[in-house]
Coordinates of C-alpha atoms in Angstrom, one line a residue:
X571 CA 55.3 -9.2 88.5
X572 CA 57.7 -8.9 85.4
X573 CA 59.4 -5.7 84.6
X574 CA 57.2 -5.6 81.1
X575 CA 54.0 -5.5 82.8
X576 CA 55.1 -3.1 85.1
X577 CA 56.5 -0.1 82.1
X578 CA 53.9 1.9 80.8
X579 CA 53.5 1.6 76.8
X580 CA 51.8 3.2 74.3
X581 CA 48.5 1.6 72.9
X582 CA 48.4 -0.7 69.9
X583 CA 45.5 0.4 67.4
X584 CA 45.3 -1.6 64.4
X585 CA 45.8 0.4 61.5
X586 CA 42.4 0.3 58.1
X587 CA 43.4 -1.8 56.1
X588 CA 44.2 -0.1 51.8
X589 CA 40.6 -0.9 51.0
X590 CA 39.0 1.1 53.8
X591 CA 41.6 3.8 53.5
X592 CA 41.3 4.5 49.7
X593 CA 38.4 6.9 50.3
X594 CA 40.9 9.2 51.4
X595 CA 43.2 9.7 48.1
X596 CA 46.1 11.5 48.0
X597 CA 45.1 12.8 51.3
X598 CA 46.0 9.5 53.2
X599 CA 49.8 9.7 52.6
X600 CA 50.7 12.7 54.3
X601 CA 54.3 12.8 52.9
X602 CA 53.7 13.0 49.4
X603 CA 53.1 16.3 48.7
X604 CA 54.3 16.3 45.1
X605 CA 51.4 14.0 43.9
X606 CA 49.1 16.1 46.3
X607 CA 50.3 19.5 44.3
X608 CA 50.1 17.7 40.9
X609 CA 46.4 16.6 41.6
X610 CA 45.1 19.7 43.1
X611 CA 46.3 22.4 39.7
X612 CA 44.9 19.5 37.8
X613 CA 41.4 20.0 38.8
X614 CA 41.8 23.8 39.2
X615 CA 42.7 23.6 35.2
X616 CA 39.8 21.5 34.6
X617 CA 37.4 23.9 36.8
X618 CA 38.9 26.5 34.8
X619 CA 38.0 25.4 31.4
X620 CA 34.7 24.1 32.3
X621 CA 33.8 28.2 33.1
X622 CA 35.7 29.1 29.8
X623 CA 33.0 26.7 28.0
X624 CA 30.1 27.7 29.8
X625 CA 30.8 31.3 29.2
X626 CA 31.3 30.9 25.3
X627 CA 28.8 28.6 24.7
X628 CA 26.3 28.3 21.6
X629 CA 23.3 28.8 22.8
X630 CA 21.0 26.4 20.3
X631 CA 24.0 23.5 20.6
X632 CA 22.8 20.4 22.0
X633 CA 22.2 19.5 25.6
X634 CA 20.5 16.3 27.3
X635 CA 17.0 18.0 28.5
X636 CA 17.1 20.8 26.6
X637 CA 13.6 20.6 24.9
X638 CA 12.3 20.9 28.8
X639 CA 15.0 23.4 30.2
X640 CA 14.6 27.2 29.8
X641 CA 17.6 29.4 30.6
X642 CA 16.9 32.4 32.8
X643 CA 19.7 34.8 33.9
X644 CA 22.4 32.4 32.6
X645 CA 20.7 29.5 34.9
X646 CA 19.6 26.3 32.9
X647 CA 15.7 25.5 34.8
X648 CA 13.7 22.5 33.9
X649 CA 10.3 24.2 32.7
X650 CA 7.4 22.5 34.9
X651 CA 4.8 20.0 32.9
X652 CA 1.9 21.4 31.7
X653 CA -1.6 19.9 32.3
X654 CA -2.9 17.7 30.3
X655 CA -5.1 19.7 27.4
X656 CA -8.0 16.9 26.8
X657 CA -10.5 17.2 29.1
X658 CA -11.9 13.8 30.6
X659 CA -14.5 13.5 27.9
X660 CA -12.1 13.8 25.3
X661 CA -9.8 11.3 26.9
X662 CA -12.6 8.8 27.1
X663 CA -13.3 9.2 23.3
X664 CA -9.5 8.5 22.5
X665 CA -10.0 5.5 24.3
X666 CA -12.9 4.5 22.2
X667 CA -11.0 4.9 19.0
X668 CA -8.0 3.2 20.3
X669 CA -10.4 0.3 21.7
X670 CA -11.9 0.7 17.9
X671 CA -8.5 0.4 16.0
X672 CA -7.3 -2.3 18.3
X673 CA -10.4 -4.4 17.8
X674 CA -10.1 -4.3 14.2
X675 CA -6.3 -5.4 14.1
X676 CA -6.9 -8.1 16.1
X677 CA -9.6 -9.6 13.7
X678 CA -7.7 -8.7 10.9
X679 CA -5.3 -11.1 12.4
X680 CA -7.6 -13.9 13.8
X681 CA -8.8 -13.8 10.2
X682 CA -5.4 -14.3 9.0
X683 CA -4.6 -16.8 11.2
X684 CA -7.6 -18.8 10.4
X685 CA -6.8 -19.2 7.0
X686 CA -3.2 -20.2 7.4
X687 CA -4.7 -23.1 9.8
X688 CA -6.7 -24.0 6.9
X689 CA -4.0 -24.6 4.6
X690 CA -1.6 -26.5 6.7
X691 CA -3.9 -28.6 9.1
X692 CA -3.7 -31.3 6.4
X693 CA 0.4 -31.7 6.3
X694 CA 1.1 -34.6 7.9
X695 CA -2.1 -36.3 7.9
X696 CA -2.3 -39.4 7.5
X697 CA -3.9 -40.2 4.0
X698 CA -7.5 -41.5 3.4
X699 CA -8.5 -45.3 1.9
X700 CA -10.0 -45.6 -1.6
X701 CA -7.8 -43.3 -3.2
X702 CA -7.4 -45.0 -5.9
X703 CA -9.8 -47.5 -7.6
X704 CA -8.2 -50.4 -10.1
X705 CA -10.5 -52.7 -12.1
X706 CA -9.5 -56.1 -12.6
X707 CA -11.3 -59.1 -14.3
X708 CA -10.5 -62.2 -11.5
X709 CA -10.6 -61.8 -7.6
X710 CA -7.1 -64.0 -7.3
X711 CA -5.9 -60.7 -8.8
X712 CA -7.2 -58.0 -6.6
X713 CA -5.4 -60.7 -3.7
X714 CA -2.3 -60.2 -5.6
X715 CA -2.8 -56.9 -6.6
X716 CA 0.3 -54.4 -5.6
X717 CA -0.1 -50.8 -6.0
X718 CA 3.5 -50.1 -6.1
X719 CA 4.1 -52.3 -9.0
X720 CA 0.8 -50.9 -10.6
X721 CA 1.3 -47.7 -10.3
X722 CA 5.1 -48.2 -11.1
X723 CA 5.6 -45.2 -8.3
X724 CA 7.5 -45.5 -4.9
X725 CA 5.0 -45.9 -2.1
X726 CA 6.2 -42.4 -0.9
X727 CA 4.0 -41.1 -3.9
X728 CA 0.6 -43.5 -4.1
X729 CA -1.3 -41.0 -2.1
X730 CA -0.7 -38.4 -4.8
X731 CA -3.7 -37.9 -7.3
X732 CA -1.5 -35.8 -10.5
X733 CA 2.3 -35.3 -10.2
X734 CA 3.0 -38.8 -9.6
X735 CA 6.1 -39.6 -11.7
X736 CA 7.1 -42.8 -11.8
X737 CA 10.0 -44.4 -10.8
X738 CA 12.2 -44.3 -14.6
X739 CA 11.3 -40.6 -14.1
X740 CA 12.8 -40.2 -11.0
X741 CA 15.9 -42.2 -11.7
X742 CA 16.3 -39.8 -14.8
X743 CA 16.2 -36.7 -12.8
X744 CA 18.3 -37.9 -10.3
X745 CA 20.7 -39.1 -13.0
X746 CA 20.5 -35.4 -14.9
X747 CA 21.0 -33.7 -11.5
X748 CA 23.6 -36.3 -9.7
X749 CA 21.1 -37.1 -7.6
X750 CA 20.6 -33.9 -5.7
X751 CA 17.5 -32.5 -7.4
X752 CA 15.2 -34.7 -5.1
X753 CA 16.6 -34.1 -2.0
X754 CA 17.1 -30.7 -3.0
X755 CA 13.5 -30.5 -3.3
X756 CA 12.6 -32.2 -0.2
X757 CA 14.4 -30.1 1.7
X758 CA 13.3 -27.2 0.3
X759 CA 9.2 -28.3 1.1
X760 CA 10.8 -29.3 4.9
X761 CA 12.1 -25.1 5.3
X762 CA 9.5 -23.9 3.6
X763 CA 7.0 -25.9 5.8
X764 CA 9.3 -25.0 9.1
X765 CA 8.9 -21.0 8.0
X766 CA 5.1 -21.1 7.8
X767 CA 4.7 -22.5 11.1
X768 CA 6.8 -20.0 12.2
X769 CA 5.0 -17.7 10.8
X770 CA 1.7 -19.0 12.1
X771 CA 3.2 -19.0 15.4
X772 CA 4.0 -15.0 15.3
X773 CA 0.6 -14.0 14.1
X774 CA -0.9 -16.5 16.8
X775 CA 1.2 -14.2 19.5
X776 CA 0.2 -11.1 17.7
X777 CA -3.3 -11.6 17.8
X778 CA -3.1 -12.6 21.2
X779 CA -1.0 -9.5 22.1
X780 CA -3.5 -7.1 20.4
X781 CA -6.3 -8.9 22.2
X782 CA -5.0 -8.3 25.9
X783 CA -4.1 -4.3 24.9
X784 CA -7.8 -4.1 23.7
X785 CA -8.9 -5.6 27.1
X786 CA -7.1 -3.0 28.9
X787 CA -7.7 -0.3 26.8
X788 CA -11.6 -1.1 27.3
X789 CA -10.4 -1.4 31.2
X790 CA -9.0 2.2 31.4
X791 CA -12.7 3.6 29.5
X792 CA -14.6 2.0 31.9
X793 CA -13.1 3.5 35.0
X794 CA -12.9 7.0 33.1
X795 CA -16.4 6.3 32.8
X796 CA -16.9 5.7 36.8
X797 CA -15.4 9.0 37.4
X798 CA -17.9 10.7 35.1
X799 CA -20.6 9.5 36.6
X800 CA -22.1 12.8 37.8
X801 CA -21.5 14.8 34.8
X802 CA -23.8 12.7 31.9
X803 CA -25.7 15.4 30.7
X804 CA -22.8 18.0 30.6
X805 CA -20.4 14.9 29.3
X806 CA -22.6 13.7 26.5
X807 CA -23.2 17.1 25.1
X808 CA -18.9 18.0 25.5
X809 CA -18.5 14.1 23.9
X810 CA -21.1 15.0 21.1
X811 CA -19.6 18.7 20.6
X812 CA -16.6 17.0 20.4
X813 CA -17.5 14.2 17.7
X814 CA -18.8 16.8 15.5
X815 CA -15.5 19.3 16.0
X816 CA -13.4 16.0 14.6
X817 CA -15.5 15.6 11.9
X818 CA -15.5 18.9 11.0
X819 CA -11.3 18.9 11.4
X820 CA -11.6 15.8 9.2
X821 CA -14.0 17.0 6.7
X822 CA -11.4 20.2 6.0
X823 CA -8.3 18.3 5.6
X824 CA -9.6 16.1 2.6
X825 CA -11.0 19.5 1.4
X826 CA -7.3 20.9 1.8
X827 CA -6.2 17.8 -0.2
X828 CA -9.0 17.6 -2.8
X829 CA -8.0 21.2 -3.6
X830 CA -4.2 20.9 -3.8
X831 CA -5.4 17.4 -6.3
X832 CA -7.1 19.9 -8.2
X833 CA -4.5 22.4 -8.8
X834 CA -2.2 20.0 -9.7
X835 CA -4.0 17.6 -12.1
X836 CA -4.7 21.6 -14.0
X837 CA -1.4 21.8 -14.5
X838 CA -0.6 18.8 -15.6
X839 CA -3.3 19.1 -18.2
X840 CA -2.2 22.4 -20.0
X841 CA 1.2 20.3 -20.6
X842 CA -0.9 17.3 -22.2
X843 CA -3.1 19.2 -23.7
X844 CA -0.3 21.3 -25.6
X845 CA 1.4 17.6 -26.6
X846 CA -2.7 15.8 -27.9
X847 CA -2.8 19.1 -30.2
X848 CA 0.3 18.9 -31.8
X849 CA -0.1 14.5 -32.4
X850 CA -3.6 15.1 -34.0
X851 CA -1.6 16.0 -36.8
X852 CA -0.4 12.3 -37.4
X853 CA -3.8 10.7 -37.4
X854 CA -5.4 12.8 -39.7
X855 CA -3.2 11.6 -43.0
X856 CA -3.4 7.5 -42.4
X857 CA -7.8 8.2 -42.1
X858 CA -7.3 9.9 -45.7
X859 CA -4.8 7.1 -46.9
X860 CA -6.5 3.9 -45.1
X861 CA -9.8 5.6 -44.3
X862 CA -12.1 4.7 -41.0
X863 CA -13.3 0.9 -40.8
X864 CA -15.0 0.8 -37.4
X865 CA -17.5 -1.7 -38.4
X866 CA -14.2 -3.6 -40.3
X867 CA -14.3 -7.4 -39.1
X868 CA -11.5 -10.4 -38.8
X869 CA -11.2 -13.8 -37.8
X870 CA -9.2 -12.8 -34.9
X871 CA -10.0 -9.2 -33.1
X872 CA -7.4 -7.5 -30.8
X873 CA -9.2 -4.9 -28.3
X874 CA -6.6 -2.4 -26.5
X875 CA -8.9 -0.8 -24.0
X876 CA -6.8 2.8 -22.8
X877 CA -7.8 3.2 -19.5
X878 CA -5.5 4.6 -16.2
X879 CA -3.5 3.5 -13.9
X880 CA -4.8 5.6 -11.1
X881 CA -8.4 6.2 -9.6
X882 CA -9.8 10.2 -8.5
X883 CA -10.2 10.6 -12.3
X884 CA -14.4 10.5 -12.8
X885 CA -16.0 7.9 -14.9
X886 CA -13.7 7.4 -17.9
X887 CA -12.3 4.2 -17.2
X888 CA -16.0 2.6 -16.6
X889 CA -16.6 4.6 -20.0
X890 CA -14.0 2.7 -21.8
X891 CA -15.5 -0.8 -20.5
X892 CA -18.9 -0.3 -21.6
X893 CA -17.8 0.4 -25.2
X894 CA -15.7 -2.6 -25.0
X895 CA -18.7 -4.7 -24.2
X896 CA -20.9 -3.1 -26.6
X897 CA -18.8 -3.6 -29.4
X898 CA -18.1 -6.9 -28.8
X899 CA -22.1 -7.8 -28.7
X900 CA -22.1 -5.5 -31.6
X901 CA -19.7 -7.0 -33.8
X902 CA -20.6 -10.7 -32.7
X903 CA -17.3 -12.2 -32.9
X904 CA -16.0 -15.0 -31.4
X905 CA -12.1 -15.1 -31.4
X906 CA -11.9 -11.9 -29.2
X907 CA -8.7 -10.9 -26.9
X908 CA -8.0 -7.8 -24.8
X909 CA -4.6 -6.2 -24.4
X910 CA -5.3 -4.0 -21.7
X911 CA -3.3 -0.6 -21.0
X912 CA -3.5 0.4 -17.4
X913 CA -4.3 -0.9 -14.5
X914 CA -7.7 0.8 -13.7
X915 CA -8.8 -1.1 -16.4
X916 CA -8.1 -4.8 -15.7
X917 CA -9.6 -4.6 -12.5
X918 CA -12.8 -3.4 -14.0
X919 CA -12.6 -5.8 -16.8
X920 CA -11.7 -8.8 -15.1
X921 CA -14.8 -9.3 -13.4
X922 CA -16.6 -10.5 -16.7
X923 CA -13.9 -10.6 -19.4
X924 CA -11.2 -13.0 -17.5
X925 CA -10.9 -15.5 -19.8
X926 CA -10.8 -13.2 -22.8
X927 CA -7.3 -10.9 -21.3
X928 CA -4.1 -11.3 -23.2
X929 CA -1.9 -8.9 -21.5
X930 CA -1.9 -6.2 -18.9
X931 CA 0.6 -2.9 -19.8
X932 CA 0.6 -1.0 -16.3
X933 CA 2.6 2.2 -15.0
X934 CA 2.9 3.7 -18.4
X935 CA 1.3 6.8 -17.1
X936 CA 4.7 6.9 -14.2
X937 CA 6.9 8.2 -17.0
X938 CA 6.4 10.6 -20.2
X939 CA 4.5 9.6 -23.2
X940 CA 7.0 8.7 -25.9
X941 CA 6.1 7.2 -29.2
X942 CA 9.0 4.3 -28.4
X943 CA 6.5 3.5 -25.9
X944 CA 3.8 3.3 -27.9
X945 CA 6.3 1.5 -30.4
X946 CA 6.6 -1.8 -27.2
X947 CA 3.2 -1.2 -27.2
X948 CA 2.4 -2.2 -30.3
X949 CA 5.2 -5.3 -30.6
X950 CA 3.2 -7.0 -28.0
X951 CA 0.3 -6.5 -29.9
X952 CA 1.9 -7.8 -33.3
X953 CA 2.6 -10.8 -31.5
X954 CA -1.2 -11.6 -31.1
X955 CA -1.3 -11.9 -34.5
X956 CA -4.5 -10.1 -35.0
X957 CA -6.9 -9.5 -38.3
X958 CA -8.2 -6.3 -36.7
X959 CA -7.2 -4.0 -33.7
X960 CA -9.6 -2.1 -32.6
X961 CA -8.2 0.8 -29.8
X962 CA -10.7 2.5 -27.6
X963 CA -9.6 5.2 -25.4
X964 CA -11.5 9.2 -24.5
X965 CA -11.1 12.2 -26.6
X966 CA -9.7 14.9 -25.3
X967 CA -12.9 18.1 -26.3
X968 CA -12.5 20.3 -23.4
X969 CA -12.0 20.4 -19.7
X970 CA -15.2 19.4 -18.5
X971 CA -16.1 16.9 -21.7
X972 CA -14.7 13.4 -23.0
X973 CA -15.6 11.4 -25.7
X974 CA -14.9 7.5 -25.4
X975 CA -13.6 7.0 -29.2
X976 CA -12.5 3.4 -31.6
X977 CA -10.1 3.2 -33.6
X978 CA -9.5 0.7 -36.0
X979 CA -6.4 -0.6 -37.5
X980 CA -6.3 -3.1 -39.6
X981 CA -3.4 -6.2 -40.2
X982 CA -1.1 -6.5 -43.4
X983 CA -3.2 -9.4 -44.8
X984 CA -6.5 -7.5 -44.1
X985 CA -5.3 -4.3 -45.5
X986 CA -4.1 -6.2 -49.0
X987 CA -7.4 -7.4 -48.7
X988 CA -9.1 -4.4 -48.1
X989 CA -7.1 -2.9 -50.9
X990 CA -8.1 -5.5 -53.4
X991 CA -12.0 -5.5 -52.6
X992 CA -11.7 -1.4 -53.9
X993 CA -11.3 0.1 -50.0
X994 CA -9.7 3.9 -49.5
X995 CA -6.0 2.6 -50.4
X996 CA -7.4 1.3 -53.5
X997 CA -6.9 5.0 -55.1
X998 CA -3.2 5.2 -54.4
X999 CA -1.2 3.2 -57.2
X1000 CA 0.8 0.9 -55.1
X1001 CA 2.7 -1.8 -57.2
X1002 CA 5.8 -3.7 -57.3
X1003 CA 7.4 -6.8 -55.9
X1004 CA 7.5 -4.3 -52.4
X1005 CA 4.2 -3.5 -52.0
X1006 CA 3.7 -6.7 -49.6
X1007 CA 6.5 -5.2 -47.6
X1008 CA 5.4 -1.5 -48.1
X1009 CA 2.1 -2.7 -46.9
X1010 CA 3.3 -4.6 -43.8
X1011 CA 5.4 -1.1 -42.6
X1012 CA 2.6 0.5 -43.2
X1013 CA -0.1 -1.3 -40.9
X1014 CA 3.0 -1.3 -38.4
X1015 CA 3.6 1.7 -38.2
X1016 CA -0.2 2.9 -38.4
X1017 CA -1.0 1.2 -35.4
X1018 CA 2.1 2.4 -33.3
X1019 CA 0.7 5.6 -34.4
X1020 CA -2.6 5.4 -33.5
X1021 CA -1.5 3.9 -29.7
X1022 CA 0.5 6.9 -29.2
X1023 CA -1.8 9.5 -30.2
X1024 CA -4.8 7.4 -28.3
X1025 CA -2.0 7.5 -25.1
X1026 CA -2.1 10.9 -25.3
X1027 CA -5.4 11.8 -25.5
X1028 CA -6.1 9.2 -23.2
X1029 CA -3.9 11.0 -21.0
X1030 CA -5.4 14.5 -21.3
X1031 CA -9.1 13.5 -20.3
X1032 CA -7.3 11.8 -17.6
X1033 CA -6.3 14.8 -16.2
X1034 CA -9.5 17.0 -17.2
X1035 CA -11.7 14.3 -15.7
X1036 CA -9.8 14.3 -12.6
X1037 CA -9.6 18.0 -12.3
X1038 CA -13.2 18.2 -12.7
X1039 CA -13.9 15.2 -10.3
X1040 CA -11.3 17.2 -7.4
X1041 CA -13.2 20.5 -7.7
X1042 CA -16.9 18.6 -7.3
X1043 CA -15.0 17.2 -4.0
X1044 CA -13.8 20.5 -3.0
X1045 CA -17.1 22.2 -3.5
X1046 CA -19.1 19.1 -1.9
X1047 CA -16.5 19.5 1.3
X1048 CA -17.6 22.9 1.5
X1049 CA -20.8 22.8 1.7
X1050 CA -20.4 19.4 4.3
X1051 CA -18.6 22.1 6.0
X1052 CA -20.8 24.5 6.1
X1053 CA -23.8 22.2 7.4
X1054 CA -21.4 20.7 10.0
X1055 CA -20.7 24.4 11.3
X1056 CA -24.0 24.8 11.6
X1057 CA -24.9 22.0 13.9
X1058 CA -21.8 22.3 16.2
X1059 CA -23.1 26.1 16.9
X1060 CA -26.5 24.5 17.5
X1061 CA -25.3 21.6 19.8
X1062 CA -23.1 24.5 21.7
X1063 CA -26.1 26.9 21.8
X1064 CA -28.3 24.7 22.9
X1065 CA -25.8 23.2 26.0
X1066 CA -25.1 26.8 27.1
X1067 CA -28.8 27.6 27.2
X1068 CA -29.3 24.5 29.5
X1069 CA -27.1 25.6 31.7
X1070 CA -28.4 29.6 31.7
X1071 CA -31.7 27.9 32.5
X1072 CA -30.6 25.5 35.4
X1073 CA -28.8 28.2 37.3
X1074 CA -31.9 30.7 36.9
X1075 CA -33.9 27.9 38.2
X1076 CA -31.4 27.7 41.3
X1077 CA -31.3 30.9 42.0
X1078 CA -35.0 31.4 41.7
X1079 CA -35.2 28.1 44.4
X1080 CA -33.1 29.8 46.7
X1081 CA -34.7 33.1 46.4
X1082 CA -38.2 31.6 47.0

């Protein structure tokens, strides 16, 4: 036996390695008490502070949760859920109007998606025979017949039936641009193609997206629906109660709206009302110079229909249209054009007049009415070159009336002839080489005159009309109101008396 084997020694233990000792911190190297010191006032400090902060803190500054926390005796507690509010019934009729809403989306989209199918299934399709048909006397020509050299096109372009230039064309424009213009434009058609299939592509997964969350939303009705089972009676009278109470919710806030519409289209008129009173003033001195010519004809007649740019506003608008109509019939002319102020009125117009529209003004009611307005107004008329302008817009008479009114103006030529044949001017001694000029001013100037005044008055029995149209809604609200009321006390009455008479009936069973 050797004399190591036979002395007694200590154990070896194998000592953690770092990674399963760093767990332990400062706490592992028991001789380094400094860093051990250092750490521990550190954390005291920042205990320290943390108290200081809790202790003087604002109570309404921000914290994560605290829309859900309450604090109670200087302890932050997460306040408890509440229950839902709907009642089953009620859920299941959200889910109806959800499936509703999502079902209309969705064909909103198919609808769109249909149509951009329509317009692109043809790029890239190969093009049809006989597009083109090419007399010729012999048949050794239609054997030697090339269409290229016919056509004088590049073969790129035969299947084209109008925009086919021809190949000096093309070598022109490619030597005006340097010969980018064409593939310029070629690759402008190539990303312009590339974004609409993209675009078909999104709308494709839209549709499809909105299709799936109807499927489910009709899934989660249907197993409401299984758990209602044994409450039909009592669930269709809670599910009618409640589709009258929403109707009744809904009938007041347009009433809420239709009132505050009212209040403010009143004070708008008092301000337009106060401005139509003190323009009248302008019109009445050019009818004693020039006179009134309603019945006054030309080769060529300009009608400037006034109508609005916004809806809500009654009948005025359709009021305008008819005259326009009726004169024209009236008067029989043939060279008629429309230069139509406001947008109300070219969509009602449109319809039957298309061909016949010069020129839309719209959103002159968005800012004041100013007679440098009325002044742009009437350049884009002059440019029309007109014999006879014939305005037609409502007169402002009171709050609750309008009067659809023509005026006529008449063009330098026709009022230097109206002034020759003995008219209303023919009083007034006008001579000089500068009566020509004086003359021209004058129609200028008459009709910028007349457009503003009409703008004006125009705008007045806007704002009558619509304040008299938003208190017939409010009133008509009301009394929707009213009957509504009346049949959701019914429907309640009656469900409670059901019930009072099935639990009599019970109690008499068990009695008996």
């Amino acid at each position: 036996m050797a004399l190591k084997d036979a002395v007694k020694r200590r154990t070896h233990k194998e000592r953690a390695q770092p990674a399963a000792r760093r767990k332990y911190g400062l706490l592992e190297k028991k001789k380094d008490y400094l860093l051990r010191a250092k750490d521990f006032h550190k954390k005291e400090a920042t205990i320290k502070n943390l108290r200081r902060k809790a202790e003087e803190r604002n109570p309404d500054e921000f914290y994560f949760a605290m829309e859900k926390a309450r604090t109670k005796d200087g302890v932050h507690q997460v306040a408890t859920a509440e229950p839902n509010k709907y009642s089953q019934e009620q859920l299941r009729l959200m889910k109806t109007q959800d499936a509703g809403y999502l079902n209309f989306k969705a064909q909103t989209e198919k609808k769109k998606v249909e149509r951009m199918q329509e317009s692109l299934h043809m790029i890239g399709a190969p093009a049809g025979p006989r597009r083109h048909v090419v007399f010729v006397d012999e048949e050794s020509e239609v054997k030697a017949f090339d269409p290229v050299k016919h056509f004088d096109t590049p073969a790129e372009l035969l299947d084209r039936s109008y925009n086919r230039p021809t190949k000096a064309q093309l070598e022109n424009a490619a030597a005006v641009s340097g010969g980018t213009a064409a593939a310029s434009r070629v690759a402008r058609a190539e990303r312009r193609k590339v974004a609409t299939y993209k675009e078909l592509l999104q709308r494709t997964a839209r549709q499809e997206a909105l299709g799936g969350a109807s499927q489910q939303v009709e899934y989660e009705k249907n197993v409401m629906a299984q758990h209602l089972e044994g409450f039909a009676a009592e669930g269709a009278r809670s599910v009618s109660t409640l589709a009258v109470k929403l109707r009744m919710r809904s009938v007041g806030n347009i009433q809420k709206i239709t009132k505050a519409m009212k209040m403010v289209a009143a004070s708008k008129m008092r301000s337009a009302q106060a401005n139509t009173m003190k323009a009248r003033g302008i019109v009445a001195p050019f009818l004693r110079l020039l006179g009134d010519l309603p019945s006054a004809q030309g080769e060529k007649n300009v009608w400037v229909p006034i109508t609005t740019d916004r809806g809500l506003c009654g009948g005025i608008n359709t009021m305008v249209a008819k005259y326009v109509r009726t004169g024209m019939a009236a008067l029989g002319a043939e060279n008629n054009e429309l230069v139509i102020i406001g947008e109300k009125g070219r969509s009602v117009m449109q319809r039957d007049m298309a061909s016949k529209i010069y020129a839309t003004i719209a959103d002159t009611g968005k800012v004041k009415h100013t007679f440098p307005i009325a002044c742009a107004v009437a350049e884009d008329i002059l440019k029309t070159e007109y014999d006879v302008t014939r305005v037609i817009f409502n007169r402002f008479v009171s709050a609750i009336a309008q009067k659809p009114t023509i005026a006529t103006v008449l063009s330098p030529d026709a009022l230097e002839k109206e002034a020759e044949a003995g008219g209303a001017i023919d009083q007034y001694e006008i001579e000089g080489p500068d009566r020509p000029e004086l003359l021209q001013d004058l129609a200028e100037f008459q009709l910028a005159t007349t457009l503003f005044t009409a703008m004006l008055e125009n705008n007045c029995s806007e704002q009558s009309s619509r304040m008299s149209a938003m208190e017939n809604s409010t009133k008509n609200a009301g009394e929707m109101l009213g009957k509504l009321t009346l049949t959701y006390n019914r429907t309640r009455q009656a469900g409670i008396t059901t019930e009072l008479s099935e639990i009599i009936s019970g109690a008499t069973a068990l009695e008996g």
